[in-house]
CSV table of C-alpha atoms in Angstrom, one decimal:
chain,number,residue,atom,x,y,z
A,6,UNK,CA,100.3,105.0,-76.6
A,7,UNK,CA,97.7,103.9,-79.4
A,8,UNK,CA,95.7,106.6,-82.2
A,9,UNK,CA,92.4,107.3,-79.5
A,10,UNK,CA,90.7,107.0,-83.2
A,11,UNK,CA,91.2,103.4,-83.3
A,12,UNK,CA,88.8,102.8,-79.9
A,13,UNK,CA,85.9,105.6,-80.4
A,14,UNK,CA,82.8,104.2,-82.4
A,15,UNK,CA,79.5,105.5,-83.9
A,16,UNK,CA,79.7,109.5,-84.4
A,17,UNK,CA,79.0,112.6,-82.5
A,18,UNK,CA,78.3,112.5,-78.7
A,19,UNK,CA,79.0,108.3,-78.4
A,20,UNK,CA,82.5,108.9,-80.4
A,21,UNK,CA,83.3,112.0,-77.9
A,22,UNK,CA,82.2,109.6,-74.9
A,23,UNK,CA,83.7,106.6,-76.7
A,24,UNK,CA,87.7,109.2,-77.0
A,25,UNK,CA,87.1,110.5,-73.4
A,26,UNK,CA,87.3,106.9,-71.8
A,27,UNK,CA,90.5,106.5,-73.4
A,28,UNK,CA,91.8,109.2,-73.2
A,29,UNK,CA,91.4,108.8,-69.4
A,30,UNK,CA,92.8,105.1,-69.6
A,31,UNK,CA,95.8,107.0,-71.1
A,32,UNK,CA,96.2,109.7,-68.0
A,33,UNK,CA,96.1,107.9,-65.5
A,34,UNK,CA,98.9,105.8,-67.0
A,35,UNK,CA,100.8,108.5,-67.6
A,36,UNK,CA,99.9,110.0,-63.8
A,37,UNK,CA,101.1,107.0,-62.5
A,38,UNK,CA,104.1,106.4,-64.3
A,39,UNK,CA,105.5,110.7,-64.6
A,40,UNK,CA,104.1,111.1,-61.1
A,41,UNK,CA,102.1,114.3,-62.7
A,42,UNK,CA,99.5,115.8,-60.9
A,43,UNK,CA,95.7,115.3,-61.6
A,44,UNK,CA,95.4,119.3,-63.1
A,45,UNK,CA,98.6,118.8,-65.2
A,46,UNK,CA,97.3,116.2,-66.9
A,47,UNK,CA,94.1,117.9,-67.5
A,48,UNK,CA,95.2,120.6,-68.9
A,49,UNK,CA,97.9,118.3,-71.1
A,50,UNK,CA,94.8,116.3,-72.6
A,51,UNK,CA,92.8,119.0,-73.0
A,52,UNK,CA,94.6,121.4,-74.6
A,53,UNK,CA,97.2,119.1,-76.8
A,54,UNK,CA,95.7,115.6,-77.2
A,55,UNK,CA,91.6,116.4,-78.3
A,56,UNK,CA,91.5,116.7,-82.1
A,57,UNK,CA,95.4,116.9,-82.3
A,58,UNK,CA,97.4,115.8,-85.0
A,59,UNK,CA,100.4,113.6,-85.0
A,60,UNK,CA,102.0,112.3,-87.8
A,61,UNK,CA,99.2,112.6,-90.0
A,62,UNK,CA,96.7,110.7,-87.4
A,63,UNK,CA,93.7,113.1,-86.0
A,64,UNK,CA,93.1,112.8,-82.9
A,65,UNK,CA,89.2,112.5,-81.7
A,66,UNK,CA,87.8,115.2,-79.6
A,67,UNK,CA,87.1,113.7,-76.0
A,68,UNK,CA,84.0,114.8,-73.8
A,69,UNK,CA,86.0,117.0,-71.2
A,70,UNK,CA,83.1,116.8,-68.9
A,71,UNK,CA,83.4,112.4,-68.9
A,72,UNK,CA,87.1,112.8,-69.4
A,73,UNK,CA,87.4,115.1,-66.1
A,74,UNK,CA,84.9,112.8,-64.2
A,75,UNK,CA,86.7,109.5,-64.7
A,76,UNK,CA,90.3,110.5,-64.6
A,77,UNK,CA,89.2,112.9,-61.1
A,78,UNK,CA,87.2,109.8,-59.9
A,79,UNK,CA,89.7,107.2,-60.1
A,80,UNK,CA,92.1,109.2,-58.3
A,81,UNK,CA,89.6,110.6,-56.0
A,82,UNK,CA,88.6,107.0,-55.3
A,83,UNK,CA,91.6,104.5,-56.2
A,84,UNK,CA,91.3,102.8,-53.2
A,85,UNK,CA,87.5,101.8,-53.2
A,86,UNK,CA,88.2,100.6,-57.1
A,87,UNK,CA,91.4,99.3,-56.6
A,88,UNK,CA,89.7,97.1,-54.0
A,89,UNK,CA,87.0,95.8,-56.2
A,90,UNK,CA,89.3,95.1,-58.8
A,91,UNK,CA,91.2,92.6,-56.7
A,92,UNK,CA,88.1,91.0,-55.4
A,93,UNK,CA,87.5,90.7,-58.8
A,94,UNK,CA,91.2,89.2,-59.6
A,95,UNK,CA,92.2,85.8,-59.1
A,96,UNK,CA,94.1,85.7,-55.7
A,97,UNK,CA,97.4,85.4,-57.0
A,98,UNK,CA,97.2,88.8,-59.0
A,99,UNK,CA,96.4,91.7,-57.1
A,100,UNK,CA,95.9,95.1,-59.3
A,101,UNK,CA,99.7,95.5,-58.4
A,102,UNK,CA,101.3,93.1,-60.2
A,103,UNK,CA,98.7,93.4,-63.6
A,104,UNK,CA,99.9,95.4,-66.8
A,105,UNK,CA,99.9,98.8,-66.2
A,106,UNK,CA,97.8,100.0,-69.3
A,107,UNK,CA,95.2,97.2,-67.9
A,108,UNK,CA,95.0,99.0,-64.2
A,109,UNK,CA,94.6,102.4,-65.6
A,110,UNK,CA,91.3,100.6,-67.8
A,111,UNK,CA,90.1,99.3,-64.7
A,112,UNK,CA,90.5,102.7,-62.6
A,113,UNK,CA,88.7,104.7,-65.1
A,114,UNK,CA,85.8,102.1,-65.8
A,115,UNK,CA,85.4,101.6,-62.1
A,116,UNK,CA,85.4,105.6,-61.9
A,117,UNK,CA,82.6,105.4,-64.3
A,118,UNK,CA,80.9,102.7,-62.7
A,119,UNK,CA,80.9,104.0,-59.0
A,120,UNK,CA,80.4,107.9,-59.7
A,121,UNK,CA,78.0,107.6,-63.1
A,122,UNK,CA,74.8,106.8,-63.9
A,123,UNK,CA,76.0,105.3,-67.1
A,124,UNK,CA,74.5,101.4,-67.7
A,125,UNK,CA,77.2,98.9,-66.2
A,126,UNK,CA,76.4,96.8,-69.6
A,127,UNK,CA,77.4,100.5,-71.2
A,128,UNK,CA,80.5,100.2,-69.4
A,129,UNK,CA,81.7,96.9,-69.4
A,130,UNK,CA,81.4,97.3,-73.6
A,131,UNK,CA,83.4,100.6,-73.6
A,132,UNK,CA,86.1,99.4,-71.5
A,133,UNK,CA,86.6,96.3,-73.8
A,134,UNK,CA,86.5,98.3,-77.1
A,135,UNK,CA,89.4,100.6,-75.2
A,136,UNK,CA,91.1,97.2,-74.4
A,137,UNK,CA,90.9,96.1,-78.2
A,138,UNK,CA,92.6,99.4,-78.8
A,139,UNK,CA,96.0,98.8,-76.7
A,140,UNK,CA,95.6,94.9,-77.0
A,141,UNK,CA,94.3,94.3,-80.5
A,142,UNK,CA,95.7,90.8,-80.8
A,143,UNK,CA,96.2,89.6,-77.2
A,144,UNK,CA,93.4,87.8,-75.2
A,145,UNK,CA,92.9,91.0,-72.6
A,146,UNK,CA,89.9,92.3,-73.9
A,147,UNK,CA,88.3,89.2,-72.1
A,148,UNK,CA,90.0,89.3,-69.1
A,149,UNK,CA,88.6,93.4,-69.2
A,150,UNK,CA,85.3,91.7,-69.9
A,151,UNK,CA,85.4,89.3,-66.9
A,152,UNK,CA,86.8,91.7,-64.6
A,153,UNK,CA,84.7,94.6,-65.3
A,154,UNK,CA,81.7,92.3,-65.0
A,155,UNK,CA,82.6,91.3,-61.6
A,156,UNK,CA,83.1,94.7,-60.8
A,157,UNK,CA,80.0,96.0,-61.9
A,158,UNK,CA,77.9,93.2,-60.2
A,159,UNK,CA,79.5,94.9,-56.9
A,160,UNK,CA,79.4,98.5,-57.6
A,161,UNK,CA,75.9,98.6,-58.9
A,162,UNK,CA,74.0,95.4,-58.1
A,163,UNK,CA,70.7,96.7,-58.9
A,164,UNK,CA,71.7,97.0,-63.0
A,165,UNK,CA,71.2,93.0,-63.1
């Protein structure tokens, strides 16, 4: 998967916010497609993925407490999220049949969205800067940014 340090931004608590949203983007892929549990995964992230090295890249230190919340809140909830992502989908392509990478984005940011208090607008940007991260070159990041939109005019209706 992509160096978490090429998503975070700014320093200090918004950079460990910024590393735990992608690192949760990254375990729920990785749930989904190794069928590991929620605690495996955890643990994994926790205790070898925050500030780890690899091959000379430094890993950025997550905020467990966000990292926990989003990854046990999109599994916790899937259903409700995956549902509001397909409302906000096109009819032809239900969360099913979109890029994996792309439906672990929208289950964490619709984790964040129905079980935070975090601004939708707070949200929506995140989740595109994670996008930018896997899909520096393609056009996802504003598909992310129409999506998430839709799905935060749903989920918290109040915030616009």
């Amino acid at each position: 998967m992509t160096n978490p340090d090429s998503a975070p931004k700014g320093n200090g608590k918004t950079q460990m916010k910024s590393a735990a949203r992608l690192f949760a983007v990254q375990a729920l892929f990785q749930m989904e497609h190794s069928s590991q549990t929620y605690d495996k995964v955890i643990v994994e992230f926790e205790d070898h993925r925050f500030g780890a090295v690899y091959e000379g890249d430094e890993y950025a230190e997550g905020d467990p407490k966000l990292f926990r919340q989003l990854v046990e809140g999109a599994v916790n909830h899937q259903a409700k999220i995956d549902q509001m992502t397909d409302r906000a989908l096109v009819a032809k392509w239900p969360i099913a049949r979109i890029d994996p990478t792309l439906r672990a984005l929208f289950r964490a940011a619709g984790s964040e969205l129905v079980e935070t208090k975090t601004p939708p607008k707070v949200v929506i940007n995140e989740f595109v800067d994670v996008a930018r991260a896997f899909f520096p070159e393609g056009k996802e990041p504003q598909f992310v940014n129409a999506v998430l939109d839709h799905m935060a005019r749903e989920a918290r209706p109040e915030a616009f």
